[in-house]
Coordinates of C-alpha atoms in Angstrom, one line a residue:
Chain K
M28 CA -12.5 -55.9 24.6
S29 CA -10.1 -53.0 25.3
S30 CA -11.4 -49.7 23.8
K31 CA -9.7 -48.5 20.7
K32 CA -9.8 -45.0 19.1
I33 CA -11.2 -44.7 15.6
L34 CA -11.3 -41.4 13.7
I35 CA -14.1 -40.8 11.1
I36 CA -13.6 -38.1 8.5
D37 CA -16.6 -37.3 6.3
D38 CA -18.2 -34.0 5.4
E39 CA -21.7 -35.5 5.7
P40 CA -22.7 -35.3 9.3
D41 CA -25.2 -38.2 8.9
V42 CA -22.4 -40.5 7.7
N43 CA -20.4 -39.6 10.8
T44 CA -23.4 -40.3 13.0
Y45 CA -24.0 -43.6 11.3
L46 CA -20.4 -44.9 11.5
E47 CA -20.1 -43.6 15.1
A48 CA -23.2 -45.6 16.1
V49 CA -22.0 -48.8 14.4
L50 CA -18.5 -48.5 15.9
K51 CA -19.7 -47.5 19.4
S52 CA -22.1 -50.4 19.6
N53 CA -19.1 -52.6 18.9
G54 CA -17.1 -51.2 21.7
Y55 CA -14.9 -48.6 20.0
D56 CA -14.1 -45.1 21.0
T57 CA -15.0 -42.9 18.1
Y58 CA -14.1 -39.3 17.1
S59 CA -15.6 -37.7 14.0
I60 CA -14.8 -34.5 12.1
S61 CA -16.4 -33.0 9.0
E62 CA -13.5 -30.7 8.1
V63 CA -10.8 -32.7 6.5
E64 CA -8.4 -29.7 6.8
N65 CA -8.4 -30.2 10.6
A66 CA -7.9 -34.0 10.3
M67 CA -4.1 -34.0 10.7
D68 CA -4.3 -32.1 14.0
K69 CA -7.0 -34.5 15.2
V70 CA -4.7 -37.5 14.4
K71 CA -1.9 -35.9 16.3
E72 CA -4.2 -35.2 19.2
I73 CA -5.9 -38.6 19.6
H74 CA -3.4 -41.1 17.9
P75 CA -6.2 -43.2 16.4
K76 CA -5.8 -47.0 15.8
L77 CA -7.8 -46.7 12.6
I78 CA -9.1 -44.0 10.3
C79 CA -12.3 -44.1 8.2
L80 CA -12.0 -41.6 5.4
D81 CA -14.3 -40.1 2.7
I82 CA -12.8 -38.9 -0.6
M83 CA -15.0 -36.1 -2.0
M84 CA -15.0 -33.2 0.5
P85 CA -15.4 -29.5 -0.2
K86 CA -12.2 -27.9 0.9
E87 CA -9.6 -30.7 0.7
T88 CA -10.1 -34.1 -0.7
G89 CA -9.7 -37.2 1.4
I90 CA -6.9 -38.3 -1.0
S91 CA -4.9 -35.2 -0.3
F92 CA -5.2 -36.0 3.5
Y93 CA -4.3 -39.6 2.8
S94 CA -1.1 -38.7 1.0
K95 CA -0.1 -36.4 3.8
L96 CA -0.8 -39.1 6.4
R97 CA 1.3 -41.7 4.5
K98 CA 4.2 -39.2 4.2
D99 CA 4.1 -38.4 7.9
K100 CA 6.9 -40.4 9.7
K101 CA 5.0 -40.8 12.9
F102 CA 1.5 -41.6 11.7
S103 CA 2.1 -43.2 8.3
K104 CA 1.3 -46.7 9.6
I105 CA -2.2 -46.0 10.8
P106 CA -4.6 -48.3 8.9
V107 CA -7.1 -46.4 6.7
I108 CA -10.5 -47.6 5.4
I109 CA -11.6 -45.3 2.6
I110 CA -15.4 -45.2 2.5
S111 CA -16.7 -43.3 -0.5
G112 CA -19.3 -43.3 -3.3
V113 CA -16.8 -42.2 -5.9
V114 CA -16.1 -45.6 -7.5
E115 CA -17.2 -49.1 -7.0
S116 CA -15.2 -51.3 -4.7
E117 CA -13.7 -53.6 -7.3
K118 CA -12.6 -50.6 -9.5
F119 CA -10.9 -48.7 -6.7
N120 CA -7.2 -48.0 -7.3
I121 CA -5.5 -45.4 -5.2
H122 CA -3.1 -44.6 -8.1
S123 CA -5.9 -43.4 -10.3
F124 CA -6.2 -40.5 -7.8
V125 CA -2.5 -40.1 -6.7
S126 CA 0.3 -40.0 -9.2
D127 CA 2.9 -40.5 -6.6
K128 CA 3.5 -44.2 -6.9
T129 CA 5.3 -44.4 -3.6
I130 CA 2.0 -43.8 -1.8
P131 CA 0.7 -47.3 -0.8
A132 CA -2.9 -48.4 -1.2
P133 CA -5.2 -48.0 1.8
E134 CA -5.8 -51.1 3.9
Y135 CA -9.4 -51.3 2.6
Y136 CA -11.9 -49.5 0.4
M137 CA -15.7 -49.7 1.0
E138 CA -18.3 -48.3 -1.3
K139 CA -21.2 -46.3 0.2
P140 CA -23.7 -47.4 1.4
I141 CA -21.6 -49.9 3.5
N142 CA -22.3 -53.4 4.4
V143 CA -22.2 -53.1 8.2
N144 CA -21.1 -56.7 9.0
K145 CA -18.3 -56.6 6.4
F146 CA -17.3 -53.2 7.8
I147 CA -17.1 -54.3 11.4
K148 CA -15.3 -57.5 10.4
K149 CA -12.6 -55.4 8.6
V150 CA -12.4 -52.9 11.5
K151 CA -11.8 -55.7 14.0
Q152 CA -9.2 -57.3 11.8
L153 CA -7.3 -54.0 11.3
T154 CA -7.4 -52.9 15.0
N155 CA -6.2 -56.2 16.4
Chain S
M16 CA 76.2 -18.5 -31.7
K17 CA 78.0 -15.7 -33.3
N18 CA 75.3 -13.3 -32.2
L19 CA 75.3 -14.5 -28.6
E20 CA 79.1 -14.0 -28.4
A21 CA 78.7 -10.5 -29.8
Y22 CA 75.9 -9.7 -27.3
K23 CA 77.9 -11.0 -24.3
K24 CA 80.7 -8.7 -25.4
H25 CA 78.4 -5.7 -25.6
A26 CA 76.6 -6.5 -22.4
G27 CA 79.9 -6.3 -20.6
N28 CA 79.9 -2.7 -21.7
E29 CA 78.1 -0.8 -18.9
K30 CA 76.5 1.7 -21.2
I31 CA 74.6 -0.9 -23.2
H32 CA 73.6 -2.7 -20.0
S33 CA 72.1 0.5 -18.6
R34 CA 70.3 1.1 -21.9
I35 CA 68.7 -2.3 -21.7
L36 CA 67.7 -1.8 -18.1
N37 CA 66.2 1.5 -18.9
E38 CA 64.2 0.0 -21.8
L39 CA 63.1 -2.8 -19.5
Y40 CA 62.1 -0.3 -16.9
Q41 CA 59.8 1.4 -19.3
Q42 CA 58.5 -1.6 -21.3
I43 CA 57.8 -4.0 -18.5
P44 CA 53.9 -4.5 -18.3
D45 CA 54.0 -3.6 -14.6
N46 CA 53.8 -0.2 -12.9
V47 CA 57.2 0.5 -11.4
A48 CA 58.0 3.1 -8.7
V49 CA 61.1 3.9 -6.7
I50 CA 60.4 5.1 -3.2
D51 CA 62.7 6.6 -0.6
R52 CA 62.7 6.1 3.2
N53 CA 60.4 9.1 3.6
F54 CA 57.7 7.7 1.2
N55 CA 58.7 10.1 -1.6
I56 CA 58.4 8.7 -5.0
V57 CA 61.7 9.5 -6.7
D58 CA 61.1 7.8 -10.0
A59 CA 58.4 5.8 -11.8
N60 CA 57.9 4.3 -15.2
N61 CA 55.4 5.5 -17.8
N62 CA 53.0 2.6 -17.0
F63 CA 52.9 3.8 -13.4
E64 CA 52.0 7.4 -14.4
D65 CA 49.4 6.2 -16.9
H66 CA 47.7 4.1 -14.2
F67 CA 48.1 6.1 -11.0
G68 CA 48.7 9.6 -12.4
K69 CA 51.3 12.3 -11.7
W70 CA 53.8 11.2 -9.0
Q71 CA 56.4 13.9 -9.1
N72 CA 57.0 15.4 -5.6
K73 CA 54.3 13.3 -4.1
K74 CA 54.3 10.7 -1.3
C75 CA 53.6 7.1 -2.3
Y76 CA 50.4 6.8 -0.2
A77 CA 49.1 10.0 -1.9
V78 CA 49.6 8.4 -5.3
Y79 CA 48.7 4.8 -4.7
K80 CA 45.8 5.3 -2.4
K81 CA 45.1 9.1 -2.5
L82 CA 45.6 9.2 1.2
D83 CA 47.1 12.0 3.4
E84 CA 49.2 9.7 5.7
P85 CA 51.0 6.4 5.3
C86 CA 49.0 3.2 5.0
D87 CA 48.6 0.9 8.0
N88 CA 50.3 -2.0 6.4
C89 CA 53.0 -0.3 4.4
P90 CA 55.1 -2.8 2.4
T91 CA 57.8 -0.1 1.7
K92 CA 58.3 0.4 5.4
D93 CA 58.7 -3.4 5.7
V94 CA 61.3 -3.4 3.0
F95 CA 63.4 -0.7 4.7
N96 CA 63.0 -2.4 8.1
K97 CA 63.6 -6.0 7.2
G98 CA 65.8 -5.6 4.1
T99 CA 63.9 -8.4 2.3
P100 CA 61.4 -8.4 -0.6
V101 CA 57.7 -8.1 0.3
I102 CA 54.7 -9.2 -1.7
C103 CA 51.3 -7.8 -0.8
D104 CA 47.8 -7.6 -2.1
A105 CA 46.2 -4.1 -2.0
I106 CA 43.4 -1.9 -3.2
G107 CA 44.3 1.6 -4.3
V108 CA 42.8 4.4 -6.4
D109 CA 43.8 5.0 -10.0
K110 CA 44.2 8.4 -11.6
I111 CA 40.5 8.7 -12.5
G112 CA 39.5 7.9 -8.9
K113 CA 38.4 4.3 -9.7
K114 CA 39.2 1.5 -7.2
T115 CA 42.0 -0.7 -8.4
H116 CA 43.1 -4.1 -7.1
Y117 CA 46.8 -4.8 -7.4
I118 CA 49.6 -7.1 -6.3
A119 CA 52.7 -5.3 -5.2
H120 CA 56.2 -6.7 -5.2
S121 CA 58.6 -4.5 -3.2
F122 CA 62.3 -5.1 -2.9
P123 CA 65.2 -3.2 -1.5
I124 CA 67.8 -1.3 -3.6
K125 CA 71.0 -0.9 -1.6
S126 CA 73.3 2.1 -1.6
K127 CA 76.6 2.0 -3.6
N128 CA 78.5 0.8 -0.6
G129 CA 76.0 -2.1 -0.3
K130 CA 75.5 -1.5 3.4
E131 CA 72.2 0.4 3.7
I132 CA 68.9 0.3 1.9
E133 CA 68.6 3.5 -0.1
Y134 CA 65.3 2.9 -1.9
A135 CA 62.5 0.4 -2.3
M136 CA 61.4 -0.5 -5.8
E137 CA 57.8 -1.4 -6.1
L138 CA 56.4 -3.4 -9.0
T139 CA 52.6 -3.4 -9.1
R140 CA 50.4 -5.4 -11.4
T141 CA 46.7 -4.7 -11.4
V142 CA 44.4 -7.7 -11.2
T143 CA 41.1 -6.0 -11.2
E144 CA 39.7 -7.6 -14.4
T145 CA 41.0 -11.1 -13.8
D146 CA 39.9 -10.9 -10.2
R147 CA 36.4 -9.8 -11.1
W148 CA 36.1 -12.5 -13.7
Q149 CA 37.2 -15.1 -11.2
Q150 CA 34.8 -13.8 -8.6
E151 CA 32.0 -13.8 -11.2
Y152 CA 32.8 -17.3 -12.2
H153 CA 32.8 -18.6 -8.6
I154 CA 29.5 -16.9 -7.8
L155 CA 28.0 -18.2 -11.0
F156 CA 29.2 -21.7 -10.4
D157 CA 28.2 -21.8 -6.8
R158 CA 25.1 -19.7 -6.6
V159 CA 23.3 -20.5 -9.9
P160 CA 20.0 -22.3 -8.9
C161 CA 21.1 -25.5 -10.6
F162 CA 23.1 -28.5 -9.6
I163 CA 26.5 -28.4 -11.4
T164 CA 29.0 -31.2 -11.3
V165 CA 32.2 -31.8 -13.3
I166 CA 32.7 -35.5 -14.0
G167 CA 35.8 -37.3 -14.9
E168 CA 36.3 -40.1 -17.4
D169 CA 35.9 -42.6 -14.6
F170 CA 32.5 -41.0 -13.7
R171 CA 33.8 -39.7 -10.5
I172 CA 32.7 -36.2 -9.4
V173 CA 35.7 -33.8 -9.6
R174 CA 33.8 -30.6 -8.6
A175 CA 30.3 -29.8 -7.4
N176 CA 28.6 -26.5 -6.8
E177 CA 26.8 -25.2 -3.6
A178 CA 23.3 -26.2 -4.8
F179 CA 24.5 -29.7 -5.5
R180 CA 26.3 -30.0 -2.2
N181 CA 23.2 -28.7 -0.3
N182 CA 20.9 -31.3 -1.9
F183 CA 23.2 -34.3 -2.5
G184 CA 26.0 -33.8 0.1
D185 CA 29.7 -33.1 -0.3
M186 CA 30.5 -36.0 -2.4
V187 CA 33.5 -35.0 -4.5
G188 CA 35.5 -38.1 -5.5
H189 CA 32.5 -40.4 -5.5
H190 CA 30.9 -41.9 -8.6
C191 CA 28.1 -39.7 -10.0
F192 CA 25.6 -42.7 -10.2
E193 CA 26.4 -43.4 -6.5
V194 CA 25.6 -39.8 -5.5
Y195 CA 22.7 -38.9 -7.8
K196 CA 20.9 -42.2 -7.6
R197 CA 22.5 -44.3 -4.9
R198 CA 23.4 -46.9 -7.6
K199 CA 26.4 -49.2 -7.7
T200 CA 26.6 -49.2 -11.5
K201 CA 26.2 -46.7 -14.3
C202 CA 22.7 -45.6 -15.1
R203 CA 21.0 -46.7 -18.3
N204 CA 20.9 -44.0 -20.9
C205 CA 23.5 -42.0 -19.1
P206 CA 23.7 -38.5 -20.8
A207 CA 27.3 -38.0 -19.5
E208 CA 28.4 -41.3 -21.1
K209 CA 27.0 -40.1 -24.4
T210 CA 28.8 -36.8 -24.2
F211 CA 32.1 -38.6 -23.4
K212 CA 31.6 -40.6 -26.6
D213 CA 30.5 -37.9 -29.0
G214 CA 31.4 -34.6 -27.3
K215 CA 27.9 -33.3 -28.0
V216 CA 25.3 -31.8 -25.5
H217 CA 22.8 -34.4 -24.3
H218 CA 19.6 -33.8 -22.3
S219 CA 17.6 -36.1 -20.0
Q220 CA 15.1 -36.1 -17.2
K221 CA 15.9 -38.2 -14.1
T222 CA 14.8 -38.8 -10.6
G223 CA 17.6 -38.9 -8.0
I224 CA 17.8 -39.3 -4.2
G225 CA 18.9 -36.4 -2.1
K226 CA 21.0 -36.6 1.0
K227 CA 17.9 -36.7 3.3
G228 CA 16.5 -39.6 1.2
Q229 CA 14.1 -37.3 -0.6
N230 CA 13.2 -37.8 -4.3
I231 CA 14.6 -35.1 -6.5
N232 CA 13.4 -34.7 -10.1
Y233 CA 15.8 -33.0 -12.3
A234 CA 16.3 -32.1 -16.0
V235 CA 20.0 -32.6 -16.9
S236 CA 22.2 -31.3 -19.7
T237 CA 25.7 -32.6 -20.2
S238 CA 28.4 -30.7 -22.0
A239 CA 32.0 -31.6 -22.9
L240 CA 35.2 -30.0 -21.6
M241 CA 37.6 -30.7 -24.4
R242 CA 41.3 -31.5 -24.3
G243 CA 43.7 -30.0 -26.8
N244 CA 43.5 -33.1 -29.0
N245 CA 39.7 -32.8 -29.3
S246 CA 39.0 -35.7 -26.9
V247 CA 36.6 -35.1 -24.0
A248 CA 38.5 -34.6 -20.7
H249 CA 35.5 -33.9 -18.4
V250 CA 31.8 -33.6 -18.7
I251 CA 29.9 -30.8 -17.0
E252 CA 26.4 -31.9 -15.8
I253 CA 24.0 -29.0 -15.3
S254 CA 20.7 -30.0 -13.7
K255 CA 17.6 -28.0 -13.0
D256 CA 15.6 -29.1 -9.9
I257 CA 12.1 -29.7 -11.3
T258 CA 10.7 -31.5 -8.2
A259 CA 8.2 -28.7 -7.3
L260 CA 7.1 -28.6 -11.0
K261 CA 6.5 -32.4 -11.0
Q262 CA 4.5 -32.2 -7.8
L263 CA 2.4 -29.4 -9.1
E264 CA 1.8 -31.5 -12.3
H265 CA 0.7 -34.4 -10.2
K266 CA -1.6 -32.2 -8.1
V267 CA -3.2 -30.8 -11.3
I268 CA -3.8 -34.3 -12.6
E269 CA -5.2 -35.4 -9.3
S270 CA -7.6 -32.5 -9.0
E271 CA -8.7 -32.8 -12.6
R272 CA -9.5 -36.5 -12.1
L273 CA -11.6 -35.7 -9.1
G274 CA -13.1 -32.7 -10.8
A275 CA -14.2 -34.9 -13.6
V276 CA -16.0 -37.1 -11.2
G277 CA -18.1 -34.1 -10.1
Q278 CA -19.1 -33.3 -13.7
T279 CA -20.2 -36.7 -14.9
V280 CA -22.9 -39.2 -14.2
A281 CA -20.5 -40.5 -11.6
G282 CA -21.2 -37.3 -9.7
L283 CA -24.9 -38.0 -9.6
A284 CA -24.2 -41.6 -8.5
H285 CA -22.0 -40.2 -5.8
S286 CA -24.7 -37.9 -4.5
I287 CA -27.2 -40.8 -4.5
K288 CA -24.8 -43.1 -2.7
N289 CA -24.3 -40.5 0.0
I290 CA -28.1 -40.2 0.5
L291 CA -28.4 -44.0 0.6
M292 CA -25.7 -44.1 3.3
G293 CA -27.7 -41.5 5.3
L294 CA -30.9 -43.6 4.9
E295 CA -29.0 -46.8 5.9
G296 CA -27.6 -44.9 8.9
G297 CA -31.1 -43.6 9.9
K298 CA -32.4 -47.2 9.7
Y299 CA -29.5 -48.6 11.7
I300 CA -29.9 -46.0 14.5
V301 CA -33.7 -46.5 14.7
S302 CA -33.2 -50.3 15.0
L303 CA -30.5 -49.8 17.6
G304 CA -32.8 -47.4 19.5
L305 CA -35.7 -49.8 19.4
A306 CA -33.5 -52.7 20.7
K307 CA -32.2 -50.6 23.5
D308 CA -35.6 -48.9 24.1
D309 CA -33.7 -45.6 23.8
K310 CA -36.2 -42.9 22.6
A311 CA -33.5 -40.2 22.0
M312 CA -31.7 -42.6 19.7
I313 CA -34.9 -43.5 17.8
N314 CA -35.6 -39.8 17.3
Q315 CA -32.0 -39.2 16.1
G316 CA -32.4 -42.1 13.6
W317 CA -35.8 -40.9 12.5
E318 CA -34.5 -37.3 11.8
M319 CA -31.7 -38.8 9.7
L320 CA -34.3 -40.7 7.7
E321 CA -36.4 -37.6 7.2
R322 CA -33.5 -35.5 6.2
N323 CA -32.3 -38.0 3.6
F324 CA -35.8 -38.5 2.2
E325 CA -36.0 -34.7 1.8
K326 CA -32.6 -34.7 0.1
T327 CA -33.8 -37.4 -2.4
T328 CA -36.7 -35.1 -3.2
S329 CA -34.5 -32.1 -3.7
L330 CA -32.0 -34.0 -5.8
V331 CA -34.7 -35.3 -8.1
K332 CA -36.3 -31.8 -8.4
D333 CA -32.9 -30.1 -9.0
F334 CA -31.9 -32.8 -11.5
L335 CA -35.0 -32.5 -13.5
S336 CA -34.8 -28.7 -13.5
F337 CA -31.2 -28.9 -14.6
S338 CA -31.8 -31.4 -17.3
K339 CA -34.6 -29.4 -18.9
G340 CA -33.1 -28.3 -22.2
R341 CA -35.4 -25.6 -23.4
L342 CA -35.5 -22.1 -24.6
P343 CA -36.7 -19.7 -21.9
E344 CA -40.3 -18.6 -22.1
L345 CA -39.9 -14.9 -22.3
K346 CA -42.6 -12.5 -21.3
M347 CA -42.5 -8.8 -20.5
V348 CA -42.4 -8.7 -16.7
N349 CA -41.5 -6.1 -14.1
P350 CA -38.2 -7.3 -12.5
G351 CA -39.2 -5.6 -9.2
D352 CA -42.3 -7.9 -9.0
L353 CA -40.0 -10.9 -9.2
V354 CA -37.9 -9.7 -6.3
N355 CA -41.0 -9.0 -4.2
E356 CA -42.3 -12.5 -4.8
I357 CA -39.0 -13.9 -3.4
I358 CA -39.2 -11.6 -0.4
D359 CA -42.7 -12.8 0.3
L360 CA -41.6 -16.4 0.0
Y361 CA -38.6 -16.2 2.3
K362 CA -39.5 -13.4 4.8
D363 CA -40.8 -15.9 7.4
I364 CA -37.9 -18.3 7.1
A365 CA -35.4 -15.4 7.3
A366 CA -37.1 -13.8 10.3
Q367 CA -37.2 -17.2 12.2
S368 CA -33.4 -17.4 11.6
G369 CA -32.9 -13.8 12.8
I370 CA -31.9 -12.6 9.4
N371 CA -33.1 -9.3 8.0
L372 CA -34.2 -9.9 4.4
K373 CA -34.9 -6.8 2.4
S374 CA -35.2 -5.5 -1.1
E375 CA -33.9 -2.5 -2.9
I376 CA -35.7 -2.0 -6.2
D377 CA -34.8 0.8 -8.6
D378 CA -38.0 2.9 -9.1
K379 CA -37.2 3.7 -12.7
I380 CA -36.7 0.1 -13.7
K381 CA -38.5 -0.9 -16.9
S382 CA -40.1 -4.2 -17.8
A383 CA -37.9 -6.8 -19.4
P384 CA -38.5 -10.0 -21.4
L385 CA -37.7 -12.7 -18.8
D386 CA -38.8 -16.3 -18.1
S387 CA -40.5 -15.6 -14.7
A388 CA -40.3 -19.2 -13.5
G389 CA -36.6 -19.4 -14.5
I390 CA -35.7 -16.2 -12.7
H391 CA -37.8 -17.3 -9.8
T392 CA -35.6 -20.5 -9.5
C393 CA -32.4 -18.5 -9.8
L394 CA -33.4 -16.0 -7.1
T395 CA -34.7 -18.8 -4.9
N396 CA -31.4 -20.6 -5.2
L397 CA -29.3 -17.5 -4.5
V398 CA -31.5 -16.3 -1.5
S399 CA -31.5 -19.8 0.0
N400 CA -27.7 -20.0 -0.3
A401 CA -27.4 -16.5 1.2
I402 CA -29.5 -17.5 4.2
D403 CA -27.5 -20.7 4.6
A404 CA -24.3 -18.6 4.4
C405 CA -25.6 -16.3 7.2
L406 CA -26.5 -19.4 9.4
M407 CA -23.0 -20.8 8.8
G408 CA -21.3 -17.4 9.5
E409 CA -20.1 -16.4 12.9
H410 CA -21.4 -12.9 13.4
K411 CA -24.8 -11.6 14.4
G412 CA -26.9 -9.0 12.7
N413 CA -27.1 -10.9 9.4
E414 CA -28.9 -9.5 6.5
V415 CA -29.7 -10.5 2.9
I416 CA -30.4 -7.8 0.4
I417 CA -32.0 -8.4 -3.0
R418 CA -31.4 -5.6 -5.4
V419 CA -32.5 -5.0 -8.9
F420 CA -31.2 -2.1 -11.0
E421 CA -29.9 -0.9 -14.4
E422 CA -26.3 -0.2 -15.2
R423 CA -24.9 0.6 -18.7
G424 CA -27.7 -1.0 -20.6
Q425 CA -27.8 -4.1 -18.4
L426 CA -30.4 -5.4 -16.1
I427 CA -28.8 -6.6 -12.8
F428 CA -30.2 -8.7 -10.0
E429 CA -28.0 -8.8 -7.0
V430 CA -28.2 -11.0 -3.9
K431 CA -25.9 -9.9 -1.1
D432 CA -25.3 -11.3 2.3
N433 CA -22.9 -10.8 5.2
G434 CA -22.6 -14.5 6.0
S435 CA -19.7 -16.9 6.0
G436 CA -18.4 -16.0 2.5
L437 CA -16.3 -18.2 0.3
D438 CA -12.6 -18.6 0.0
N439 CA -10.8 -18.7 -3.3
E440 CA -10.7 -22.5 -3.6
I441 CA -14.4 -22.8 -3.1
K442 CA -15.1 -19.9 -5.5
K443 CA -13.5 -21.9 -8.3
K444 CA -15.7 -24.9 -7.6
I445 CA -19.1 -23.4 -7.0
F446 CA -20.3 -23.7 -10.5
T447 CA -19.2 -27.3 -10.7
T448 CA -21.8 -30.0 -10.8
F449 CA -22.6 -31.6 -7.5
F450 CA -20.3 -29.4 -5.6
T451 CA -21.7 -28.5 -2.2
T452 CA -20.3 -26.7 0.9
K453 CA -23.3 -27.7 2.9
G454 CA -22.2 -31.2 3.8
G455 CA -25.3 -33.2 4.1
G456 CA -27.6 -30.2 3.3
G457 CA -27.2 -29.6 -0.4
T458 CA -27.4 -31.4 -3.7
G459 CA -24.7 -29.2 -5.3
L460 CA -27.0 -28.5 -8.3
G461 CA -28.5 -25.1 -7.2
L462 CA -25.8 -22.8 -8.6
L463 CA -25.3 -24.9 -11.6
T464 CA -29.0 -24.7 -12.5
T465 CA -28.9 -20.9 -11.9
R466 CA -26.0 -20.5 -14.2
K467 CA -27.7 -22.6 -16.9
I468 CA -31.0 -20.5 -16.7
V469 CA -29.0 -17.2 -16.8
Q470 CA -27.0 -18.4 -19.8
E471 CA -30.2 -19.4 -21.6
H472 CA -31.2 -15.7 -21.2
G473 CA -27.9 -14.6 -22.7
G474 CA -26.7 -13.3 -19.4
K475 CA -23.9 -14.2 -17.0
I476 CA -23.6 -14.8 -13.2
M477 CA -20.7 -13.3 -11.2
V478 CA -19.6 -13.8 -7.7
D479 CA -17.7 -11.5 -5.4
S480 CA -17.0 -13.1 -2.0
Q481 CA -14.7 -12.8 0.9
K482 CA -14.2 -15.5 3.5
G483 CA -15.8 -14.4 6.8
K484 CA -17.3 -11.2 5.3
G485 CA -20.0 -12.4 2.9
S486 CA -20.9 -12.9 -0.7
K487 CA -22.4 -10.9 -3.5
F488 CA -23.9 -12.8 -6.5
R489 CA -24.9 -10.8 -9.6
I490 CA -27.0 -12.0 -12.5
I491 CA -26.4 -9.7 -15.4
F492 CA -28.6 -9.5 -18.4
P493 CA -27.6 -7.2 -21.3
R494 CA -30.9 -5.5 -22.4
K495 CA -30.0 -5.8 -26.1
R496 CA -29.5 -9.6 -25.9
L497 CA -32.8 -10.0 -24.0
M498 CA -34.6 -8.1 -26.8
T499 CA -32.9 -10.1 -29.6
L500 CA -33.9 -13.3 -27.8
Y501 CA -37.4 -12.0 -27.2
K502 CA -37.9 -11.3 -30.9
E503 CA -36.5 -14.7 -31.9
T504 CA -38.9 -16.6 -29.5
K505 CA -41.9 -14.6 -30.8
E506 CA -41.2 -15.5 -34.4

């Protein structure tokens, strides 16, 4: 399988370590950062194929980064999996967090703790 | 008819004609001056003198412009040279020294033999007021921070101001709905249409599309420009750009929604899910390490497991301590002793991390009724935060100082560090449930518990912090309130 870059953004270092381990053992190139405020720079630097994103982070929320990403002409099409403990999977609706209705829903939402098999299946689907 | 006949007869009479001319010369609402070839004013009407001042034995340039030599573009000179009338726009100085803007019509007056030009007659009309109004109107129309368009009965834009052109493009002649909203037909609930019908002012809030394709939210008012017969000729649309306001409103709603998550049971669930994710992660990495026989990986996974078990313990402890709803058990204690206890508890940890932990206890401090266990928890939380802040900071020579002193009848505990400090955004959130800056290291309950204990004592907690320079937390207990509370609990 050709290696593909995935960016993980979570303020919990253990979550980053976990997701990196899962993705690396499935042949992906991973990059993780804990400070969401630097995430846009990282996206510009590495041009990831996929982004795994947390919501509740101290300085800036994942939602605010997500809105910025979707408004960015160059990177708006990067698929995003939101991985968070904020709400249950079936209740997640991006527009209960973002009033701007032009912002599309993320490609996928996963509730913490994740189901690894489901996660990998979705990652493969979104990066192919 | 009889009168006209009589007049014609009289007008033929040169004396009457000259009387009429003289009257006209004086009554005409212009300033009239007669100037000779050498720029001398030889005659002028009363209006002229009223406006420009005394003219007798003066040069025209000295009177019109208060100059010592002829003007660069002299219309009088042109009249003498070309023999044809000249109209020019000029700025002069009136008799009180004020700038005056006027239009001058100069024409030649020939000598009796009709061969040469003897004089130039100059009629000047001041335009200062009208001109100023016009300028004011143009500036107001163009520069006012609103979009203004004048719309005709066919809904085409007749005029548009600068702000409108900058945001929507130069679209005069196009239909308003095409320009504001990129529509092919009239908008529903069009305020301009209502004004055309009833001549009244209408208001509405709309979202349009700017020339770069951007959304523009605007609040619009439509007013009628009436014809003489009381029908509406044009509608003026004045719109205020409220895009920034709308965005701010959205942001507030968004942050409030997320803020609410932090303050409810959902916040606790969120913390637990994060810990579970860490435990799952640890388990996964240990299994992976075992499968690959990779000791380093097994160790990494094991540390994750330990860390997240530890977090479970802290969360449960903090949560229990937070949920205890009770009155503080007040006993007379020496505040200095409480500080010394904390120093004993943390001196080793601080020393290992290279942090100088010290106390400053006011010698004269008196005993106070305090819940020792509660204050112990508060100081523990503040000191452990201060140590973490030092570890997160970038400079060396870190120190944490615990002070206790009296100020204006208040007992004050202060924990000061020169660690990483907090920026304004974080300062607003630190007393919010489950808020943590420590990533995986905190439960987000420490400061909340501290605030609760302090409030139960009738006190308050304050923070003074600067990003990169350090923080100072103060717990302030008014002595009087402590005593009142003490008496109440004893009863």
